[in-house]
CSV table of C-alpha atoms in Angstrom, one decimal:
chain,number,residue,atom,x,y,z
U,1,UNK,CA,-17.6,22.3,-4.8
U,2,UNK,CA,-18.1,20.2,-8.0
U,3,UNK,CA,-17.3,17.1,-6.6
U,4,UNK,CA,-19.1,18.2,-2.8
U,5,UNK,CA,-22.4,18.5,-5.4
U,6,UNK,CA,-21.6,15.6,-7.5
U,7,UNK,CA,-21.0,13.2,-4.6
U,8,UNK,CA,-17.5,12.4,-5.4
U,9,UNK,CA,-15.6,14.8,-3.0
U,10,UNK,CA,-14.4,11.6,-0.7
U,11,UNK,CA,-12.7,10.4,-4.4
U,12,UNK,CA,-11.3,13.4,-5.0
U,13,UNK,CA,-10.0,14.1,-1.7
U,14,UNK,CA,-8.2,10.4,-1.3
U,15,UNK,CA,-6.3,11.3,-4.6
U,16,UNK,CA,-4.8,14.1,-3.1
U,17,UNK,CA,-5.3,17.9,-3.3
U,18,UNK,CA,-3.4,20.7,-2.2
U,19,UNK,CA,-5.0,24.5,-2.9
U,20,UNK,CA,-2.9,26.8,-3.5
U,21,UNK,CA,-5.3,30.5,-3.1
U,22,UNK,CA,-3.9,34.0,-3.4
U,23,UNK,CA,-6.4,35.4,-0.8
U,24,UNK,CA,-6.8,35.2,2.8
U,25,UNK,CA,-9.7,33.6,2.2
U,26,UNK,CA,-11.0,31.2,-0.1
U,27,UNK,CA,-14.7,31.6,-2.0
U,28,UNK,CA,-15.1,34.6,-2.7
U,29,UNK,CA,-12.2,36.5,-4.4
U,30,UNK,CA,-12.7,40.3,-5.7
U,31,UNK,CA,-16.7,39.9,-5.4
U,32,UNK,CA,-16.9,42.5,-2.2
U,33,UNK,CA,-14.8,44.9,-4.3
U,34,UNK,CA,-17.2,44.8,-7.5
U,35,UNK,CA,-20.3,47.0,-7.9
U,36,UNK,CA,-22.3,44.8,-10.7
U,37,UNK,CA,-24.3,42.3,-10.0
U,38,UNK,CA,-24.3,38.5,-10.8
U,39,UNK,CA,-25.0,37.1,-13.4
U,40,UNK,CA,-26.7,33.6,-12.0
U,41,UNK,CA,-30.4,34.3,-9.5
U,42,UNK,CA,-29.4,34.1,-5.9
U,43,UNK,CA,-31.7,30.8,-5.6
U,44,UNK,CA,-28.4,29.3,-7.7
U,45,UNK,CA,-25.7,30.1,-5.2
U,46,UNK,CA,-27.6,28.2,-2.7
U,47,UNK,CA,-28.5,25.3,-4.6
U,48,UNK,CA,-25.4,23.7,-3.0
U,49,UNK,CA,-26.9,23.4,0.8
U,50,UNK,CA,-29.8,21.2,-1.0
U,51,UNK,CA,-28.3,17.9,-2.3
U,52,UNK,CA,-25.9,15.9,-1.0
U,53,UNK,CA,-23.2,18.8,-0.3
U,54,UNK,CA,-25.6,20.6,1.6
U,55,UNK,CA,-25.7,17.5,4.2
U,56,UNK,CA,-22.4,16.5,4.5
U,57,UNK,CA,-19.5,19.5,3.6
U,58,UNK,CA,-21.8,22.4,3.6
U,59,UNK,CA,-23.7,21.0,6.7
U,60,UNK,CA,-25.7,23.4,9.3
U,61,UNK,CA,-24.7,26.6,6.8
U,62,UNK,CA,-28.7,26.5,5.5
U,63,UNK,CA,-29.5,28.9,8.3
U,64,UNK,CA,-26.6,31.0,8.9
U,65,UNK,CA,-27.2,34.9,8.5
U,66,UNK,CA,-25.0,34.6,5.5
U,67,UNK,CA,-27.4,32.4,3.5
U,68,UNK,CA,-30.5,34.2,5.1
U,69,UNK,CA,-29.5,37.1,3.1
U,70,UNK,CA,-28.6,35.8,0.2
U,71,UNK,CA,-32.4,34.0,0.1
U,72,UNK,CA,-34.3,37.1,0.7
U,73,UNK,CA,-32.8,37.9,-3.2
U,74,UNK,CA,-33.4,34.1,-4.4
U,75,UNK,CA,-35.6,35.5,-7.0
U,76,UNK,CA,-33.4,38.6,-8.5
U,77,UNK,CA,-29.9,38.9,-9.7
U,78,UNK,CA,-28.2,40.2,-6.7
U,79,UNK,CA,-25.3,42.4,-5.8
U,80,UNK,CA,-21.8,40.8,-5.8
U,81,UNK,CA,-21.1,42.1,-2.5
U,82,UNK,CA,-24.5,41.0,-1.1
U,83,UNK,CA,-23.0,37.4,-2.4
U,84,UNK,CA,-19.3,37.2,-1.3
U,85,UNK,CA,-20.6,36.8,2.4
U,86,UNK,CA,-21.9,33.5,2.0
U,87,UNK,CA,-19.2,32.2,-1.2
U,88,UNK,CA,-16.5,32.8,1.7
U,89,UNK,CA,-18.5,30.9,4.3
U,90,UNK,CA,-18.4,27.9,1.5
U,91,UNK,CA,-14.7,28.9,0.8
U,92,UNK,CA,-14.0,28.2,4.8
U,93,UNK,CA,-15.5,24.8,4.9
U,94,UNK,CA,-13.3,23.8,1.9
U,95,UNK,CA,-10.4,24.7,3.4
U,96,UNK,CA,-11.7,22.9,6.2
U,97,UNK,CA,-12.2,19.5,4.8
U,98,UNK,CA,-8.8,19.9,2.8
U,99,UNK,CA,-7.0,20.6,5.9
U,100,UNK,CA,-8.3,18.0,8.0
U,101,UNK,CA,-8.0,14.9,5.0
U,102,UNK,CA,-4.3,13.7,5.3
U,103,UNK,CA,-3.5,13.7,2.1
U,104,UNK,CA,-4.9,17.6,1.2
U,105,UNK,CA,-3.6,20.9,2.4
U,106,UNK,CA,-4.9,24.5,1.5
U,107,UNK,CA,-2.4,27.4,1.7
U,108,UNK,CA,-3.7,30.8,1.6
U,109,UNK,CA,-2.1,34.2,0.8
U,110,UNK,CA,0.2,33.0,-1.8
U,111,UNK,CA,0.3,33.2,-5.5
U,112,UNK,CA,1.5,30.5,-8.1
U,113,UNK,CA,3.8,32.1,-10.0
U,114,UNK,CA,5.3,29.4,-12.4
U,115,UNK,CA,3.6,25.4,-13.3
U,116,UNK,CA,6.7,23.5,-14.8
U,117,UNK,CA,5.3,20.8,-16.5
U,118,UNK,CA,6.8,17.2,-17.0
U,119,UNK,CA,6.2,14.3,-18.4
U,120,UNK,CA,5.6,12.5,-14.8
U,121,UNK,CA,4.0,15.8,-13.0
U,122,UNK,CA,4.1,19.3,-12.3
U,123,UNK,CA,5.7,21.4,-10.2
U,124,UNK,CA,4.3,24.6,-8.8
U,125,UNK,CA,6.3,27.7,-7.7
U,126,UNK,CA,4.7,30.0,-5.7
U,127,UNK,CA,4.7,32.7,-2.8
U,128,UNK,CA,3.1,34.9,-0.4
U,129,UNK,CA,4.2,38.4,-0.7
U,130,UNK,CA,7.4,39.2,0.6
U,131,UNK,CA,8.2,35.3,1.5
U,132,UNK,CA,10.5,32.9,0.3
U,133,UNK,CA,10.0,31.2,-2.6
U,134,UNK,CA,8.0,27.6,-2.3
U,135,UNK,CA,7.3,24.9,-4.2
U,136,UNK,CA,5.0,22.0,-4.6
U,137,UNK,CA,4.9,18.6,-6.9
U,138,UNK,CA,1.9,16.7,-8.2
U,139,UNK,CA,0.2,14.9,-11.0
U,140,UNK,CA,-1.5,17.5,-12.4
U,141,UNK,CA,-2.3,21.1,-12.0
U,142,UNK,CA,-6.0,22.5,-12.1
U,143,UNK,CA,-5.3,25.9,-12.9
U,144,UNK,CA,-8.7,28.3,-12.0
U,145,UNK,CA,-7.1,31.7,-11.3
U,146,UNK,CA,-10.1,33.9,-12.8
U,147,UNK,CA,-9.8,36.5,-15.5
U,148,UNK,CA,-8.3,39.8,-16.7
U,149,UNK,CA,-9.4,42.2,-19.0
U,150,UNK,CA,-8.5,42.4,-22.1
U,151,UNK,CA,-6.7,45.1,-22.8
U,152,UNK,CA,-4.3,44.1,-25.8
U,153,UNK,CA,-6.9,44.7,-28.6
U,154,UNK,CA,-7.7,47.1,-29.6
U,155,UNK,CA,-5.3,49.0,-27.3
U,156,UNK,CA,-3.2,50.6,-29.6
U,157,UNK,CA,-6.1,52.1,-31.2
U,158,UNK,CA,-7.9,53.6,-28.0
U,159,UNK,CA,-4.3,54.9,-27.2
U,160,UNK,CA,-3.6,56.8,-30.7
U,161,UNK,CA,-7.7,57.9,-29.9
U,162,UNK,CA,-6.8,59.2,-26.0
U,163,UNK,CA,-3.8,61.1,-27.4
U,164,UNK,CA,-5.6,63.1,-30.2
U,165,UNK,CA,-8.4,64.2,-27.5
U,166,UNK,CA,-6.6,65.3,-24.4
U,167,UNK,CA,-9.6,65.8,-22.3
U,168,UNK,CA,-10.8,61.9,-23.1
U,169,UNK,CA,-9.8,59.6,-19.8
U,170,UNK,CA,-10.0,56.2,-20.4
U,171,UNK,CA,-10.9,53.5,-17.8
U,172,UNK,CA,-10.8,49.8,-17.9
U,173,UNK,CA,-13.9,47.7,-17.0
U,174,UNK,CA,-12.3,46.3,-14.3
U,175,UNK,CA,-11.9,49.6,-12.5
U,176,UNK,CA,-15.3,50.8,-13.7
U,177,UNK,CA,-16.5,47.6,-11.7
U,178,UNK,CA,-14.4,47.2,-8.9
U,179,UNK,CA,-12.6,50.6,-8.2
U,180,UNK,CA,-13.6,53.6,-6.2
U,181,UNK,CA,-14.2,56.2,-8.7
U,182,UNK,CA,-17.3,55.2,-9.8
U,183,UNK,CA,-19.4,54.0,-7.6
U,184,UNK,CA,-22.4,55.7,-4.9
U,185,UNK,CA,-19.8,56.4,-2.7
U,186,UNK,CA,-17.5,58.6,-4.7
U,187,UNK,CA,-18.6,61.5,-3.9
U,188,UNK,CA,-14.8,63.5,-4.4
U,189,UNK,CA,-14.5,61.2,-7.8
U,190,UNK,CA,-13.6,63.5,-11.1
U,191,UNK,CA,-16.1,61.7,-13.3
U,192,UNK,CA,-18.9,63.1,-11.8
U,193,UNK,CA,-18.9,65.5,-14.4
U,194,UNK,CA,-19.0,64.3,-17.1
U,195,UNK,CA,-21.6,64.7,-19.9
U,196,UNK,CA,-20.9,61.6,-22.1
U,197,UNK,CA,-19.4,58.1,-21.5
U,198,UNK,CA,-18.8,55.7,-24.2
U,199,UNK,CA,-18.4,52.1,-23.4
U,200,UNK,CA,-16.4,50.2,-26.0
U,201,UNK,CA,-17.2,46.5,-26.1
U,202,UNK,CA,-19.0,44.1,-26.1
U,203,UNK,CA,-22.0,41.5,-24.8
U,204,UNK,CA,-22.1,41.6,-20.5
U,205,UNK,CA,-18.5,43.2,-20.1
U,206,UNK,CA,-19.8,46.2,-21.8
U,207,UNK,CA,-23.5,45.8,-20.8
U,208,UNK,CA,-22.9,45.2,-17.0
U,209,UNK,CA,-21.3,48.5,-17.0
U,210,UNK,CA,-23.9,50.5,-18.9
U,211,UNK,CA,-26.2,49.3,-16.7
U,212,UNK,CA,-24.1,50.7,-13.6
U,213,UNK,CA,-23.9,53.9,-15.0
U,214,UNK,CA,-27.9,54.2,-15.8
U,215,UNK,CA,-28.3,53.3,-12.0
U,216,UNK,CA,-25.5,56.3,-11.0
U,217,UNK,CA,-27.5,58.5,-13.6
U,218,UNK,CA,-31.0,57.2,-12.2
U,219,UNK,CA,-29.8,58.1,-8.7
U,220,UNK,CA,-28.2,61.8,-9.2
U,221,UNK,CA,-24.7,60.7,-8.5
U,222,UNK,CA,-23.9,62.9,-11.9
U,223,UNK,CA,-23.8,66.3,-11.7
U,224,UNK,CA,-25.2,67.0,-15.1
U,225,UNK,CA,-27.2,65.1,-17.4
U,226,UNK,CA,-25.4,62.4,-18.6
U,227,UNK,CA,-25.5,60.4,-22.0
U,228,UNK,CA,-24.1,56.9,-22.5
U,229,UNK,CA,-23.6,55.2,-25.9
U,230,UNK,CA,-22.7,51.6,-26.3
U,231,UNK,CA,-20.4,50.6,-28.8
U,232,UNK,CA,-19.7,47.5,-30.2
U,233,UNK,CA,-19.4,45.3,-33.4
U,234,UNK,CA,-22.9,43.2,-33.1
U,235,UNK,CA,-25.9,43.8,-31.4
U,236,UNK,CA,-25.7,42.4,-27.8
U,237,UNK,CA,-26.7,38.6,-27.7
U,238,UNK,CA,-30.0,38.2,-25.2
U,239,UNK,CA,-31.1,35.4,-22.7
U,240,UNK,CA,-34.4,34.0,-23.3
U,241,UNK,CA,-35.5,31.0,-21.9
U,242,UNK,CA,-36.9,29.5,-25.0
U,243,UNK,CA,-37.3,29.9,-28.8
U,244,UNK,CA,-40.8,31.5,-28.2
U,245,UNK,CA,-40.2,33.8,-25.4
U,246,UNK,CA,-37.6,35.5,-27.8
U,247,UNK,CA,-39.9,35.8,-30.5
U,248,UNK,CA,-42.9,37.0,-28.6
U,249,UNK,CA,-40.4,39.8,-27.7
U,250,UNK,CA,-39.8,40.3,-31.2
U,251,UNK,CA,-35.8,39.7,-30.6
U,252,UNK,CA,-34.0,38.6,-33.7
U,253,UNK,CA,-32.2,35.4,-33.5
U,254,UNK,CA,-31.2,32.3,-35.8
U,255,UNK,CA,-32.1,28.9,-34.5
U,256,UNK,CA,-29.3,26.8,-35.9
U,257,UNK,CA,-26.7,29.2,-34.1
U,258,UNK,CA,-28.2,30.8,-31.2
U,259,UNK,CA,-30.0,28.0,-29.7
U,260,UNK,CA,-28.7,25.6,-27.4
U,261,UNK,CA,-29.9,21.9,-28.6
U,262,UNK,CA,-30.4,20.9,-25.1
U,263,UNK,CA,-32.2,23.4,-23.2
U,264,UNK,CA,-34.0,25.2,-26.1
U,265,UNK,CA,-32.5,28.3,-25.0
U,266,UNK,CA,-31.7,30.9,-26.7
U,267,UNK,CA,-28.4,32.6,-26.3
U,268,UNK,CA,-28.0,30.2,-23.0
U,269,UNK,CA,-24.2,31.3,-22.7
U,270,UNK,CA,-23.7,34.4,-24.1
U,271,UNK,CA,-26.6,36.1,-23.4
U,272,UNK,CA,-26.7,38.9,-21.6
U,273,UNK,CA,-28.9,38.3,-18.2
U,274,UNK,CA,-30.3,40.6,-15.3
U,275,UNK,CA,-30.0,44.2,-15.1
U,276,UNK,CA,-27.6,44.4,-18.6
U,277,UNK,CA,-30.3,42.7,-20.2
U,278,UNK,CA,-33.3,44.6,-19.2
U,279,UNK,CA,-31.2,48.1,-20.2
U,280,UNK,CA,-30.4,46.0,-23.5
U,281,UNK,CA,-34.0,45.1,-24.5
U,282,UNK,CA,-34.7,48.8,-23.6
U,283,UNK,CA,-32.3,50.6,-25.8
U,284,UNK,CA,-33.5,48.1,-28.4
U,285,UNK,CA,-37.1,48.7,-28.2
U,286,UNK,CA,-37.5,45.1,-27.6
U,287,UNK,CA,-39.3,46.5,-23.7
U,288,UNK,CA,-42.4,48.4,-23.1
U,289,UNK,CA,-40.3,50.4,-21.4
U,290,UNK,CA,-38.5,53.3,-22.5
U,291,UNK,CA,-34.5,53.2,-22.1
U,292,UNK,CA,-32.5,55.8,-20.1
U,293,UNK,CA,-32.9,59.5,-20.7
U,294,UNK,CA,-29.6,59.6,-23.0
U,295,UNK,CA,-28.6,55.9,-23.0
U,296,UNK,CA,-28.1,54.6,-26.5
U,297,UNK,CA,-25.9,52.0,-28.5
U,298,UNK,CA,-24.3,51.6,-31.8
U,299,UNK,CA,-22.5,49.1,-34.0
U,300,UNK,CA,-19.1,49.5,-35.0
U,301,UNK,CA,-17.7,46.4,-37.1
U,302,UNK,CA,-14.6,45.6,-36.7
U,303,UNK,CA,-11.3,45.4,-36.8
U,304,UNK,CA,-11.0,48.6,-34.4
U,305,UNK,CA,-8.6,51.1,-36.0
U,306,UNK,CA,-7.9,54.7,-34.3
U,307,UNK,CA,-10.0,56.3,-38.0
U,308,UNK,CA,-12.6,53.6,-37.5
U,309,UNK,CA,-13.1,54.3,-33.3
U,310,UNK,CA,-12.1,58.2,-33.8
U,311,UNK,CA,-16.0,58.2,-36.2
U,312,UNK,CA,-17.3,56.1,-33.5
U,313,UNK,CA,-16.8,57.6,-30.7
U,314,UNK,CA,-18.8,61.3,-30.0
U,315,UNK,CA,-16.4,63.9,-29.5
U,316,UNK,CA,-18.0,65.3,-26.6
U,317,UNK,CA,-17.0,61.8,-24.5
U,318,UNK,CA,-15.5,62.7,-21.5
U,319,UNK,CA,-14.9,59.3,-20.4
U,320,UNK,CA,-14.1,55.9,-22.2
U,321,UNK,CA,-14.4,52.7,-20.6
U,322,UNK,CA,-12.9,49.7,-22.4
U,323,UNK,CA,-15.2,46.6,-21.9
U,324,UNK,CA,-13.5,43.8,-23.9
U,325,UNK,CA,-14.0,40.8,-22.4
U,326,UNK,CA,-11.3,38.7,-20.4
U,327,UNK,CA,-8.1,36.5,-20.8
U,328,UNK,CA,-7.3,33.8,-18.6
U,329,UNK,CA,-5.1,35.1,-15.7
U,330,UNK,CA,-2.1,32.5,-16.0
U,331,UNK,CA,1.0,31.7,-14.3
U,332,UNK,CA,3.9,31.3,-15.7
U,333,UNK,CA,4.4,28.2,-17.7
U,334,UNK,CA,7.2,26.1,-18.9
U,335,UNK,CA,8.5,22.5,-19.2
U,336,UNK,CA,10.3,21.7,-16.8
U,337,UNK,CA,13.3,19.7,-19.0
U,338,UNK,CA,14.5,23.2,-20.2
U,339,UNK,CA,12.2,26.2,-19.0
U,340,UNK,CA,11.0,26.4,-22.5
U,341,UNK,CA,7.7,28.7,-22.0
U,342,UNK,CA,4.7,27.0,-23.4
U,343,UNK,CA,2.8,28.6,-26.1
U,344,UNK,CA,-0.6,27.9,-25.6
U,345,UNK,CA,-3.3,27.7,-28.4
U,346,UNK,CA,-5.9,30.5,-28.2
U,347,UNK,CA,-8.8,30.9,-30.1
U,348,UNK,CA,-11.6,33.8,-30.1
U,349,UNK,CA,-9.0,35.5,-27.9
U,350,UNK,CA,-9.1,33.4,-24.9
U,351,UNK,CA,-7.4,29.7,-24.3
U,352,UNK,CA,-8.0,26.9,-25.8
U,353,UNK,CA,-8.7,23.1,-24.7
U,354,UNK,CA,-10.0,20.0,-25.3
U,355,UNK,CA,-13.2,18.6,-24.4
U,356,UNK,CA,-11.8,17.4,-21.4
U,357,UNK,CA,-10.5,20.5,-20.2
U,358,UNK,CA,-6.7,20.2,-21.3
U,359,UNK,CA,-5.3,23.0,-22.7
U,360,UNK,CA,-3.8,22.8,-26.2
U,361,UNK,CA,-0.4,24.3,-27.3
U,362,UNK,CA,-0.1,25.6,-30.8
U,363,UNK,CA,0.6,22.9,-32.3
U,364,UNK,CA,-2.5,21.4,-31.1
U,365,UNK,CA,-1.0,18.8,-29.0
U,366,UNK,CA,-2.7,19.0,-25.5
U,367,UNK,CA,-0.8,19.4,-22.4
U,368,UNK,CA,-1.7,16.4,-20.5
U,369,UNK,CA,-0.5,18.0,-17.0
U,370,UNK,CA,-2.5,20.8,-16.8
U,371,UNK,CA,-6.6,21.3,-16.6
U,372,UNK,CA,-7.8,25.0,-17.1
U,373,UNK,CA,-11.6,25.9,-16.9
U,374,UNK,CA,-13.2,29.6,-16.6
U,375,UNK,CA,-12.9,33.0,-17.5
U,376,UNK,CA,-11.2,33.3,-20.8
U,377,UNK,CA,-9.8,29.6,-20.7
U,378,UNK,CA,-10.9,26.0,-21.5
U,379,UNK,CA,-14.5,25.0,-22.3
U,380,UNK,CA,-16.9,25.8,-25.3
U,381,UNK,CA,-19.9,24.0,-25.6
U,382,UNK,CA,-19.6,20.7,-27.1
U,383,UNK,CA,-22.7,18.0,-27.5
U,384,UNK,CA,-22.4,16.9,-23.8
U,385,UNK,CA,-22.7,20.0,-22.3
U,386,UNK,CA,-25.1,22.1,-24.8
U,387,UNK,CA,-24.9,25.8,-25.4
U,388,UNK,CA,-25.2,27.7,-28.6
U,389,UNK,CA,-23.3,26.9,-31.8
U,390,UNK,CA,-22.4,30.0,-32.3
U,391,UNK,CA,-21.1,30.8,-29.7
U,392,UNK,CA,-17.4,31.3,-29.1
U,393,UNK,CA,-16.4,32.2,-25.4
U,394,UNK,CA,-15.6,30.3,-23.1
U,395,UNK,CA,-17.8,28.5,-20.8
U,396,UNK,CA,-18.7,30.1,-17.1
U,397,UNK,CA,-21.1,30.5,-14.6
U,398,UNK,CA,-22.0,29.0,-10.9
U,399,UNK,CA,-24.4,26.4,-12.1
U,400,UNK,CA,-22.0,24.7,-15.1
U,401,UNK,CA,-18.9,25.2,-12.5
U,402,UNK,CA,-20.8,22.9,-9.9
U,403,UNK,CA,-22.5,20.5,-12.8
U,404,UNK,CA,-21.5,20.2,-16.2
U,405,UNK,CA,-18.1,21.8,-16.1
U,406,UNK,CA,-17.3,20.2,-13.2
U,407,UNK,CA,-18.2,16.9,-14.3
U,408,UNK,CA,-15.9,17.1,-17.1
U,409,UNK,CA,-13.1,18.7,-14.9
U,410,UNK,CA,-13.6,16.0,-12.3
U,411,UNK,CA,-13.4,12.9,-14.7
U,412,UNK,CA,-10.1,14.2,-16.4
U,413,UNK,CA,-8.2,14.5,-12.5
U,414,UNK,CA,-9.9,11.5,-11.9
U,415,UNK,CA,-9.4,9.0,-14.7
U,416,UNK,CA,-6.1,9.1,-15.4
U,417,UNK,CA,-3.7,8.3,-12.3
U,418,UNK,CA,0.1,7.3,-12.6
């Protein structure tokens, strides 16, 4: 979509490009399964059917039912099940174009399972489930596969915690999110009675949950009064559209970390945006207001140990949910001369990569056949592309992906051809 927006999808398409998607259809991956909403206004997911994408690939989709609905919530942060409908109606006319260019391809329903990487190409192993192995070569590999949680740290901890208090479950984000036991729906679900839920993370991971729950709570779906504490090791970074905004809110912040150079925003990547931030600036009397009947957070500084999360951690919780951010989902990867796996530099806990997008090994020397961008991999803001100094994730969102990111992604498939 990048290049659709950017005007350089005829470029990219001449080159070659064959998508490889592990869905049955392209666009919209788990979004129908989650029960947050996004973080980006509605009015951004349908910025593509204004410039030059919307008259040429996304052509006669302004006025579809699909985007009808998603512009009745231009203005609000809306459901991401209100806007997979329209993200697979974009997915179908990529698939489209790349099917109908003779030098593209799109193959749906399989997953890439290994990217050997040479010094002339790649070569990409991969299969639908319960086919044959198949394989594809190239130039390069763009590897965009989403996230998963984290769960590695600190896991050992909330596992020595779970087994000292046997009537503490503990759920992962991505089930709180996307599963069926905690949603309006689950009416049969166990947690329904609980009286406390901790949520043990950090910035929107944690946040977007919270704010899931105080809509369950708001709504009854809890049998009993519920209470839910936030816990993480710094207060949640907020959005605010400019320097004075934040301080007119009386929100703490230092300019020569948390504001991006180029926007004048403050927190402009990390923070936290829509419904997580409005319970946010409630539980920290930042609104007029008042936060949840029981909804509270705390700060826990790290590192996590069992002692330090065991004091943390009420012991009345009946349910833990693990909020901790998200790795890069990856293949597996090896060069192709010997299978050796490569060992990928990660820093702040996700991957690591140049400016232009190419991931670094350990050693710091960057792996010229592969391009990784998104959740937990690739880009942190740099001079060209703004953002906060301070912060340390990696970059995401609808708007960079089709812009800035993109840009960046684009000129490193593009500029370097064997």
């Amino acid at each position: 979509m990048a290049a659709a927006v950017q005007g350089r999808l005829d470029e990219l398409l001449d080159d070659g490009v064959l998508l490889i998607e592990s869905t049955e259809s392209a666009g919209a991956g788990a979004f129908a399964g989650y029960t947050i909403r996004a973080n980006s206004l509605g009015s951004a997911f349908l910025e593509c059917l204004e410039g030059r994408a919307g008259k040429e690939l996304l052509a006669g989709l302004e006025h579809t039912p699909e985007a009808e609905a998603l512009r009745a919530r231009a203005d609000e942060y809306p459901p991401l099940p209100a806007v997979a409908p329209f993200l697979a109606l974009v997915g179908r006319r990529v698939v489209e174009a790349l099917r109908a260019h003779p030098r593209c391809d799109a193959i749906l329903g399989h997953e890439v399972r290994e990217v050997q990487v040479a010094p002339d190409g790649v070569r990409v192993r991969f299969t639908a489930p319960g086919g044959a192995p198949r394989e594809a070569v190239g130039e390069r590999a763009l590897i965009a596969m989403g996230g998963r949680e984290r769960v590695e740290v600190p896991g050992r901890a909330v596992a020595r915690l779970a087994a000292a208090r046997p009537g503490l479950a503990v759920l992962p984000s991505a089930e709180a999110i996307g599963g069926p036991l905690l949603s309006a729906g689950a009416v049969d679900s166990p947690y329904r009675d609980v009286r406390r839920v901790s949520v043990l993370g950090g910035a929107h991971s944690a946040w977007a949950v919270a704010a899931q729950l105080a809509v369950l709570a708001r709504d009854g779906w809890f049998r009993h009064d519920v209470a839910v504490r936030v816990l993480e090791r710094r207060d949640p970074p907020i959005f605010y559209s400019s320097e004075e905004e934040a301080r007119a809110d009386g929100y703490a912040f230092a300019s020569d970390r948390d504001v991006c150079p180029l926007s004048g925003r403050v927190h402009r990547f990390a923070g936290l945006r829509g419904p997580a931030r409005e319970l946010a600036r409630r539980i920290l009397d930042l609104d007029a207001e008042a936060a949840p009947a029981g909804f509270d957070s705390r700060t826990v500084p790290g590192p996590w140990t069992a002692d330090s999360l065991a004091a943390a951690v009420p012991a009345d919780t009946g349910l833990l949910i693990t909020a901790l951010g998200y790795d890069a989902r990856l293949p597996r990867l090896t060069e192709s001369q010997d299978a050796t796996p490569l060992r990928l530099a990660r820093r702040a806990g996700a991957v690591d990569s140049g400016a232009d997008a190419t991931p670094l090994l350990e050693s710091g020397a960057p792996v010229r056949r592969l391009v990784t961008y998104g959740l937990g991999a690739g880009l942190v803001p740099h001079d060209g592309i703004g953002g906060e100094p301070g912060y340390t994730g990696r970059l995401d969102g609808l708007w960079i992906y089709q812009h800035d990111v993109g840009a960046v992604v684009l000129d490193t498939l593009l500029s370097t051809r064997t």
